[in-house]
Tab-separated table of C-alpha atoms in Angstrom:
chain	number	residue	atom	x	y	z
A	1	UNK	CA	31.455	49.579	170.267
A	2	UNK	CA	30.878	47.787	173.149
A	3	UNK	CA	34.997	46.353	173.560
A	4	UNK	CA	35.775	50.204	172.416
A	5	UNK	CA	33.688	51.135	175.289
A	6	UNK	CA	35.518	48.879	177.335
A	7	UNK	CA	39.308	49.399	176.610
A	8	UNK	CA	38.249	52.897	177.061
A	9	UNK	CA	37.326	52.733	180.868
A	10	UNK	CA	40.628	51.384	181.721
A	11	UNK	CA	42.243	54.216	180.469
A	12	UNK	CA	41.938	57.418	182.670
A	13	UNK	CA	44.917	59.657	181.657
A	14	UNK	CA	43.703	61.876	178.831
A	15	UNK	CA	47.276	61.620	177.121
A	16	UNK	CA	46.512	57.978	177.123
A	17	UNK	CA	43.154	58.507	176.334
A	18	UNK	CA	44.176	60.198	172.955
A	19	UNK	CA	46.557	58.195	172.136
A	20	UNK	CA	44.505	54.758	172.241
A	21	UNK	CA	42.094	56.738	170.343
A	22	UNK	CA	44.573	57.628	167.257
A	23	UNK	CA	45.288	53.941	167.825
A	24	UNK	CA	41.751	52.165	167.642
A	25	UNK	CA	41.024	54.071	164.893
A	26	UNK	CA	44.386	53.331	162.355
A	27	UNK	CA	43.751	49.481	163.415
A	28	UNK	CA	40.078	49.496	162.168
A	29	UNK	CA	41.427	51.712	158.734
A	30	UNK	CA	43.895	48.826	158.502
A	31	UNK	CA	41.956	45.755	158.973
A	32	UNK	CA	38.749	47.584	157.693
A	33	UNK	CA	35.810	48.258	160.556
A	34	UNK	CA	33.806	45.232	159.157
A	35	UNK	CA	36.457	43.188	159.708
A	36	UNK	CA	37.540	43.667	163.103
A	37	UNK	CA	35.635	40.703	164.519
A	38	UNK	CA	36.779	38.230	162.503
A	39	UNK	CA	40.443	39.508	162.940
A	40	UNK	CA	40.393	39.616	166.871
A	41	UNK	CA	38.910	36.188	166.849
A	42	UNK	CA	41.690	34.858	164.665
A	43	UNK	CA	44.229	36.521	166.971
A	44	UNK	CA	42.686	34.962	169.731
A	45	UNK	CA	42.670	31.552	167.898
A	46	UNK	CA	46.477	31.311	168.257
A	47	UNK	CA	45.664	30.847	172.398
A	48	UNK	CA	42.528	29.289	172.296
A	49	UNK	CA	41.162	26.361	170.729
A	50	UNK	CA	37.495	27.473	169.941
A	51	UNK	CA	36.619	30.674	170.540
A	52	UNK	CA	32.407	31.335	169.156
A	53	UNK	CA	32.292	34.927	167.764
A	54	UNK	CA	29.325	35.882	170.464
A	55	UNK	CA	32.141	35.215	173.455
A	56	UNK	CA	35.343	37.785	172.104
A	57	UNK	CA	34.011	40.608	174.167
A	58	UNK	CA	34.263	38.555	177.430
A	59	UNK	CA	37.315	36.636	176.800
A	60	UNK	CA	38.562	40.342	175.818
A	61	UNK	CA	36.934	41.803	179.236
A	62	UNK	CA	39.170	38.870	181.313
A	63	UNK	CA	42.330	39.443	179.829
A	64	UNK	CA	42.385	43.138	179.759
A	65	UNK	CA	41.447	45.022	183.349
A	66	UNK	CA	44.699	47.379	183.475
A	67	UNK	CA	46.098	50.320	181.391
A	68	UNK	CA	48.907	47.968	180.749
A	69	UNK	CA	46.568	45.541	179.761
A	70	UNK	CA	44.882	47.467	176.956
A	71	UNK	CA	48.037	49.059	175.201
A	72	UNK	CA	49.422	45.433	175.711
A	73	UNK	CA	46.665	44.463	173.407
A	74	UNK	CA	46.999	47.638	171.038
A	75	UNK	CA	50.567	46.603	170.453
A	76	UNK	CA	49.427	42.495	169.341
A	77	UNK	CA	46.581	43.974	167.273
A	78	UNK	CA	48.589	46.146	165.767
A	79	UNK	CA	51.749	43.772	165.084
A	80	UNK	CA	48.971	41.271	162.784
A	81	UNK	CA	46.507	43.988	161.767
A	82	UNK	CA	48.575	45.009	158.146
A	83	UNK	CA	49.509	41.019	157.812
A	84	UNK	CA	45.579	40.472	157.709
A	85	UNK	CA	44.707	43.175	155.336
A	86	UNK	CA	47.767	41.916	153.025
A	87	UNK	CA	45.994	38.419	153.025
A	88	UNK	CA	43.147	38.970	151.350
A	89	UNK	CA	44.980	41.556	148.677
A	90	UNK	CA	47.845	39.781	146.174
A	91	UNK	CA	49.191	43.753	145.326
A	92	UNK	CA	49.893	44.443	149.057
A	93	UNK	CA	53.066	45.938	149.336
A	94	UNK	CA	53.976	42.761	152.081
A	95	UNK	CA	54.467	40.831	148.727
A	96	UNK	CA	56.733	43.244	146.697
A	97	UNK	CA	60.006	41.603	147.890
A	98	UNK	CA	58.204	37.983	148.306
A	99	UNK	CA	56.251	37.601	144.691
A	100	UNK	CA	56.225	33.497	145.335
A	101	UNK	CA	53.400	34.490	147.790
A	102	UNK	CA	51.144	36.252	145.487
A	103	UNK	CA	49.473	33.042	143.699
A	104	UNK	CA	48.332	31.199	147.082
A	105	UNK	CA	46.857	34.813	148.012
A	106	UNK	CA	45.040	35.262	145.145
A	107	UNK	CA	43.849	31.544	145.395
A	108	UNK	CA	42.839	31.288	149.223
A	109	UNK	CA	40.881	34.782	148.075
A	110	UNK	CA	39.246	32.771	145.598
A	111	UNK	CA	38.554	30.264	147.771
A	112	UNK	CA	36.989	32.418	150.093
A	113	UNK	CA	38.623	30.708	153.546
A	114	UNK	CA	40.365	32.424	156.274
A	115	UNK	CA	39.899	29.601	158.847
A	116	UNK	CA	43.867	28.835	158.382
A	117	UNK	CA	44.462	32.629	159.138
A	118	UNK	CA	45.813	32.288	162.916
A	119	UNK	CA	48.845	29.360	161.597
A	120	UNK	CA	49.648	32.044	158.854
A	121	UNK	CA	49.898	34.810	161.527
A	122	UNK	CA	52.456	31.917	163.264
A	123	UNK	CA	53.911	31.494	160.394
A	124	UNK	CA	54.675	35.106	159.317
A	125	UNK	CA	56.136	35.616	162.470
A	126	UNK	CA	58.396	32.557	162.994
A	127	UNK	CA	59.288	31.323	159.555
A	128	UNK	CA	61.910	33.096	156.949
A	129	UNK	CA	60.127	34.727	154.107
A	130	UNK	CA	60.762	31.439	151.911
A	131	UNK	CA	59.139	28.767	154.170
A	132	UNK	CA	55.952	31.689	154.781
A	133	UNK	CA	55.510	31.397	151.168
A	134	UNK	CA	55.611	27.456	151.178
A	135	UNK	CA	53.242	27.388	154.053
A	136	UNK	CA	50.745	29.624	151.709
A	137	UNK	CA	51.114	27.610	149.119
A	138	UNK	CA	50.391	24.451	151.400
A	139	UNK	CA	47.403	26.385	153.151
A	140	UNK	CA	46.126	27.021	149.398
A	141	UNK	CA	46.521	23.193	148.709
A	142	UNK	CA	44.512	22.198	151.308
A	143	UNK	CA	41.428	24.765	151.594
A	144	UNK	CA	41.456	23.330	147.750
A	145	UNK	CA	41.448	19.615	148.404
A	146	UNK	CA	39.195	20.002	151.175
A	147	UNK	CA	37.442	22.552	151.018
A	148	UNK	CA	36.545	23.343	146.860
A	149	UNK	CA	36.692	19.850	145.982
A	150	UNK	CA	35.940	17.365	148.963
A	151	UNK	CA	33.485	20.357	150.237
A	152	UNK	CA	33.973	19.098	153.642
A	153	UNK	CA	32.717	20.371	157.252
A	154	UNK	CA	34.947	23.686	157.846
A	155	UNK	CA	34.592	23.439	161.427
A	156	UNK	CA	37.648	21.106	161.837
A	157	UNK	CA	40.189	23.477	160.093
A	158	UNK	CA	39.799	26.229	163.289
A	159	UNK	CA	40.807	23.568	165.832
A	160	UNK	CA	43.721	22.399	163.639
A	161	UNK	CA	45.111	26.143	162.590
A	162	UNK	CA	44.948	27.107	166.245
A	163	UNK	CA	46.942	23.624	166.991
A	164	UNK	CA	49.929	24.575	164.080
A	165	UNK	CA	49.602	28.527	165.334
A	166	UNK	CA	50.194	27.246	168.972
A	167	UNK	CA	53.037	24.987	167.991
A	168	UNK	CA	54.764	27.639	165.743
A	169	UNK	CA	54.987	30.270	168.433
A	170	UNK	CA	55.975	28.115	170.832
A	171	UNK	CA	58.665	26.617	168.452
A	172	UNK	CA	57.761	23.147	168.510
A	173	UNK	CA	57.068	23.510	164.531
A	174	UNK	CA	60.471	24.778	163.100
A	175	UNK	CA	60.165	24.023	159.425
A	176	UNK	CA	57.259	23.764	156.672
A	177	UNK	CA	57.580	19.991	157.233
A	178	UNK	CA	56.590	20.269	160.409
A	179	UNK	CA	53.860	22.741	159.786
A	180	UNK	CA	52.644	19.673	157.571
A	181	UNK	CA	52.639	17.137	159.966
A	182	UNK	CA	50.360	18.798	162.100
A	183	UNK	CA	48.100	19.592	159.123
A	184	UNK	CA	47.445	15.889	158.622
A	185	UNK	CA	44.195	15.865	159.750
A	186	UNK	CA	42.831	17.869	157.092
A	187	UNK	CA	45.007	17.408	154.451
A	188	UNK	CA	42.299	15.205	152.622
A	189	UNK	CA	44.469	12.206	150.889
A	190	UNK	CA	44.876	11.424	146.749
A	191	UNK	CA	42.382	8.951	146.853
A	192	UNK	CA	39.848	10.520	148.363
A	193	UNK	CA	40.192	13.646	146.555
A	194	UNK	CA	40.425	11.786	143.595
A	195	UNK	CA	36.960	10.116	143.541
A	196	UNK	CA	35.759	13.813	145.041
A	197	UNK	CA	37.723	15.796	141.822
A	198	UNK	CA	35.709	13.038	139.399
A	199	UNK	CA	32.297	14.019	140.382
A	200	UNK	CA	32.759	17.646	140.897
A	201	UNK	CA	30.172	20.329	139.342
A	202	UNK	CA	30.914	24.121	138.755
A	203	UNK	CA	28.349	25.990	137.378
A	204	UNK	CA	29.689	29.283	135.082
A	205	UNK	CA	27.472	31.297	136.561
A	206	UNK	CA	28.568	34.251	138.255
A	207	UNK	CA	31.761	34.318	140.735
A	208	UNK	CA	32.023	30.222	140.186
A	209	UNK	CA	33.098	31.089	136.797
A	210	UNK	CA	36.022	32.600	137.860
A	211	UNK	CA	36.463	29.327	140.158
A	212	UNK	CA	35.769	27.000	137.093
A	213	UNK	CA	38.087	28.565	135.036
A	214	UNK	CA	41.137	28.779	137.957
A	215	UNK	CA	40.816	24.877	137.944
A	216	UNK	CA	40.714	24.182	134.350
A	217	UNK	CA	43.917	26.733	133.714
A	218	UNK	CA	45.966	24.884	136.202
A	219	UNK	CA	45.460	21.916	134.438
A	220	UNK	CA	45.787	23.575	131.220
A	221	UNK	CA	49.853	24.713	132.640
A	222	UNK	CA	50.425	21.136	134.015
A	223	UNK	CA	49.724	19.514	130.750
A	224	UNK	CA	50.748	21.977	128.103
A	225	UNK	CA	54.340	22.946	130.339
A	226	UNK	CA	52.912	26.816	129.334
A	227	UNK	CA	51.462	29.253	132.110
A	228	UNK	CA	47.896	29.882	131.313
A	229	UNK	CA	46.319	32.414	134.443
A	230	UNK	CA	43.191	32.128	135.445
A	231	UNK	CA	43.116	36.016	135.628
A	232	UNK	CA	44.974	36.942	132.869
A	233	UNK	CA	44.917	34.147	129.791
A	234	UNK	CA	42.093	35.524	127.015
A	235	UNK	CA	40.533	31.959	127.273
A	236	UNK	CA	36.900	31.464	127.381
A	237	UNK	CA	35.070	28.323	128.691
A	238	UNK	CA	33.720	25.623	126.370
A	239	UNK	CA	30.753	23.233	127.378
A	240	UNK	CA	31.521	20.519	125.243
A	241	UNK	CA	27.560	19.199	125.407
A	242	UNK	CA	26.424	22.770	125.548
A	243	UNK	CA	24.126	24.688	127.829
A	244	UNK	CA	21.796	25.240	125.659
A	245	UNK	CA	21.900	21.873	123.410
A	246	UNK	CA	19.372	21.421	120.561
A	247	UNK	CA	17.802	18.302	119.683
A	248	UNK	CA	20.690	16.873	117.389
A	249	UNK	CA	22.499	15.862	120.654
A	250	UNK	CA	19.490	14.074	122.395
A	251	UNK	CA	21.057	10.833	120.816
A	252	UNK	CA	24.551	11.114	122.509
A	253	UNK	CA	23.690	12.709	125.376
A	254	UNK	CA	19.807	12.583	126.860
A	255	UNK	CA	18.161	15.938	128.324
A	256	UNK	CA	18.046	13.917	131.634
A	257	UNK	CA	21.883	12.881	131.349
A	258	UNK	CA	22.265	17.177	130.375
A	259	UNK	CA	20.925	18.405	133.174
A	260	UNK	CA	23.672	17.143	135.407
A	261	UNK	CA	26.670	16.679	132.736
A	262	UNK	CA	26.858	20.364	131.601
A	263	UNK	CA	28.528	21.779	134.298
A	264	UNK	CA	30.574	18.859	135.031
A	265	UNK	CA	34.831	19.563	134.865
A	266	UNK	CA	34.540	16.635	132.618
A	267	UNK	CA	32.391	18.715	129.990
A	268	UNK	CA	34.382	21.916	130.109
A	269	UNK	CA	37.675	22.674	128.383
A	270	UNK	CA	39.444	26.430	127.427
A	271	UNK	CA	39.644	27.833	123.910
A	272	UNK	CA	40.031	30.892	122.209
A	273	UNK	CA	37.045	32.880	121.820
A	274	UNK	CA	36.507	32.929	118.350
A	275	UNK	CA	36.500	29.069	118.340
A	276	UNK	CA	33.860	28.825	120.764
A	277	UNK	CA	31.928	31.504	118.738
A	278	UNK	CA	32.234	29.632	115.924
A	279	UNK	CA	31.481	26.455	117.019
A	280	UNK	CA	28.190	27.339	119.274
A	281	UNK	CA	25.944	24.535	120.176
A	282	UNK	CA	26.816	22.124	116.926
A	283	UNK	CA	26.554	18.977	116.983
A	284	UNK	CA	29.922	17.261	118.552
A	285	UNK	CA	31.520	15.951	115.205
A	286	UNK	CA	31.273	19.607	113.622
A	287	UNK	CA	33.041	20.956	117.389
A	288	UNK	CA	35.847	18.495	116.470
A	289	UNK	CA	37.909	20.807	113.834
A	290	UNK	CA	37.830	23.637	116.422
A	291	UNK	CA	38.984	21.500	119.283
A	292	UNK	CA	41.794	20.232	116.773
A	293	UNK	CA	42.846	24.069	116.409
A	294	UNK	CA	43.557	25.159	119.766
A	295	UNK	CA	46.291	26.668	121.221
A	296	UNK	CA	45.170	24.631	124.535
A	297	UNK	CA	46.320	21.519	124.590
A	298	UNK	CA	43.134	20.206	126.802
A	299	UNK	CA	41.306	21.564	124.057
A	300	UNK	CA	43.803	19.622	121.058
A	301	UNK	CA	43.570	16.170	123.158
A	302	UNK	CA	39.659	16.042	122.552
A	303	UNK	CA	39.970	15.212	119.166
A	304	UNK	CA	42.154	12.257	120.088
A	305	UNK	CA	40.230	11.046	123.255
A	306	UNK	CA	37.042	11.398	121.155
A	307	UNK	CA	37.013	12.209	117.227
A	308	UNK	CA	33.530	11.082	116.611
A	309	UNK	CA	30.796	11.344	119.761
A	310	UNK	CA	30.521	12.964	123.297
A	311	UNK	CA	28.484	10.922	125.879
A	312	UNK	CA	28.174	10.784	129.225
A	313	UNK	CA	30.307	7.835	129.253
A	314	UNK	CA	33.425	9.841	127.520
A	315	UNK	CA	32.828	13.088	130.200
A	316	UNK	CA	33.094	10.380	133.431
A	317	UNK	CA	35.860	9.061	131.767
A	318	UNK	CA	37.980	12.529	130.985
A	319	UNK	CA	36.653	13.404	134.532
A	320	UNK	CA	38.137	10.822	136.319
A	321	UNK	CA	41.847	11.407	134.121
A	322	UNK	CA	41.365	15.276	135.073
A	323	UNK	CA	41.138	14.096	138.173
A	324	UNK	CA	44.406	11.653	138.521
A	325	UNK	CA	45.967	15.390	136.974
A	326	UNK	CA	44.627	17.609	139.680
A	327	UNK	CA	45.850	15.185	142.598
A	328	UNK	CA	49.666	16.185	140.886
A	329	UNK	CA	49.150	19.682	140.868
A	330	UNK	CA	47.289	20.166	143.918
A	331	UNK	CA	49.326	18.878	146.266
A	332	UNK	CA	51.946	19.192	149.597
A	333	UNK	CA	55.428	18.953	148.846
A	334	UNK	CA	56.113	16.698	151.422
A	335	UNK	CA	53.088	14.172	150.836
C-alpha cells in the first residue's frame, strides 16, 4: 500500500489516474498480491546487487519522482509480471509452444527456489526459446546440486543471478555457455556433490515425499533407459530396513544404526504397490523375491547387490554408487 500510495501522488491527471489504476491492479492479478514483493525485488535484482526486502519502497521512491517515471515502471513490471507467474506453473500457456521447459519448472517448483529468478527474466528476454529452456534446465541443475543436496548457504545465489542477469542484458553473455561460466561459483563440483549425494536423508513424510521420490525416479530413467515421472509413474516407495522394523532385523541392522538408515537414499528404492504390500516389514531374505519381480530395475539390481542380508554397510555402499549416478544425471552440459 504504501509504494501504491506513492506511484499514486505522482500522478495528477485523472485519465492517468485511472489508467495506472486498471494497471496496478491486472499486475497484482498476474503475479498474485502476495507475491508482489518478492517479484519487484527480483526485478530490481537485475540492477542491483543486494537489494534487503525492507529497502524496495525507497529504492522505488528514488527512481520514480515523475509521471514518466511511474508508467516507465508500469511498462517493466508489466513486461516480467506473466513470465513470473508462468515460473512457478509447468501448464502456463508460456510453455505450450516450448514443452522442453516444463520439467525444470516443475523441478525448481519442487525445489522451492526463486533466487535464480532475475538471470531467467535475462534470459527470457535475450536468449531464443531453445537456449531459455537450456538455461532452466541448468538453473534446475544447480538449485539441485546445491541447494537439495549440498544444502548450502542460499545467500550467494542472489549476488550471482543478479551478476548473469546484468551480463545478459547488457549482452556480454550471448550463449548458455556463457550463462555457465558465470554460474561457476555455485555450480557445486562432482566431487563435492558426490560425498554430499552419499550421506543425504529424505524423510517420506509429507511434501519431502514427493522430493524423495523425484530423486529416486530420475535415477530409476537413467538406469532402466525408461521414463519413470515422479508425478505420474504408479510407483510407491520401499524402505528396504523398514520404518517400522520388528525385532527379526535387530541382527542386520541395530535400532541405533535404524534410526538414521531408514530414510537414507541408500535404503529406499521404487516398486509397484502390491509388492511393497506384500512384502511389509519381513525380514530382508523374504523382501528378496519381490525385489527380483520388479518392473524397476533399481528395485531388480537388489537381489544381485545383496541376495542374502541388508546392513548398514550394504546401504553406504548403494549410497555412495547412487551417488556416482546422480552426479551423471544432474549435471551442466558444458561441465
Amino acid at each position: 500500500d504504501l509504494l501504491k500510495n506513492y506511484l499514486f501522488s505522482r500522478v495528477n491527471a485523472p485519465t492517468e489516474k485511472k489508467m495506472l489504476e486498471r494497471r496496478w491492479q491486472s499486475l497484482l492479478e498476474t503475479v498474485r498480491a502476495e507475491h508482489f514483493p518478492e517479484f519487484l525485488r527480483y526485478h530490481l535484482l537485475c540492477e542491483y546487487p543486494k537489494i534487503r526486502k525492507q529497502r524496495l519502497f525507497k529504492i522505488v521512491r528514488d527512481r520514480v519522482s515523475t509521471v514518466q517515471d511511474v508508467f516507465g515502471l508500469m511498462d517493466a513490471l508489466e513486461a516480467r509480471a506473466e513470465l513470473f507467474s508462468a515460473l512457478s506453473d509447468p501448464h502456463h500457456g508460456y510453455w505450450q509452444e516450448n514443452p522442453d521447459a516444463k520439467l525444470p519448472i516443475r523441478e525448481l517448483k519442487l525445489f522451492k527456489s526463486r533466487q535464480l529468478t532475475p538471470m531467467l527474466f535475462a534470459a527470457w528476454e535475450k536468449l531464443s526459446p531453445a537456449d531459455f529452456s537450456r538455461i532452466l534446465r541448468l538453473a534446475s541443475v544447480v538449485i539441485f546440486r546445491y541447494t537439495v543436496v549440498s544444502t548450502l548457504n542460499t545467500n550467494a545465489l542472489e549476488p550471482v543471478s543478479h551478476a548473469t542477469a546484468k551480463a545478459l542484458l547488457t549482452g556480454d553473455a550471448r550463449t548458455p555457455a556463457a550463462v555457465f561460466e558465470r554460474l561457476k561459483p555455485v555450480y557445486v563440483d562432482n566431487g563435492r556433490f558426490e560425498k554430499a549425494f552419499a550421506t543425504l536423508s529424505i524423510t517420506t513424510q509429507g511434501q519431502k515425499k514427493t522430493l524423495a521420490k523425484y530423486i529416486l525416479s530420475k535415477l530409476e530413467t537413467d538406469a532402466s533407459g525408461r521414463a519413470c515421472d515422479y508425478e505420474t509413474d504408479p510407483a510407491t516407495i520401499e524402505h528396504i530396513f523398514p520404518e517400522n522394523a520388528p525385532a527379526e532385523w535387530d541382527d542386520a541392522v541395530s535400532p541405533e544404526e535404524g534410526r538414521d538408515a531408514v530414510y537414507r537414499l541408500g535404503n529406499l528404492v521404487l516398486l509397484e504397490s502390491a509388492i511393497n504390500r506384500d512384502i511389509g516389514n519381513r525380514p530382508y531374505p523374504q523382501k528378496v523375491g519381490g525385489y527380483q519381480k520388479s518392473q524397476y530395475a533399481t528395485a531388480r539390481v537388489l537381489a544381485e547387490m545383496a541376495p542374502n542380508e541388508w546392513t548398514l554397510p550394504l546401504i553406504n555402499r548403494r549410497q555412495e554408487e547412487m551417488a556416482k549416478r546422480a552426479a551423471h544425471v544432474w549435471r551442466a552440459d558444458f561441465s
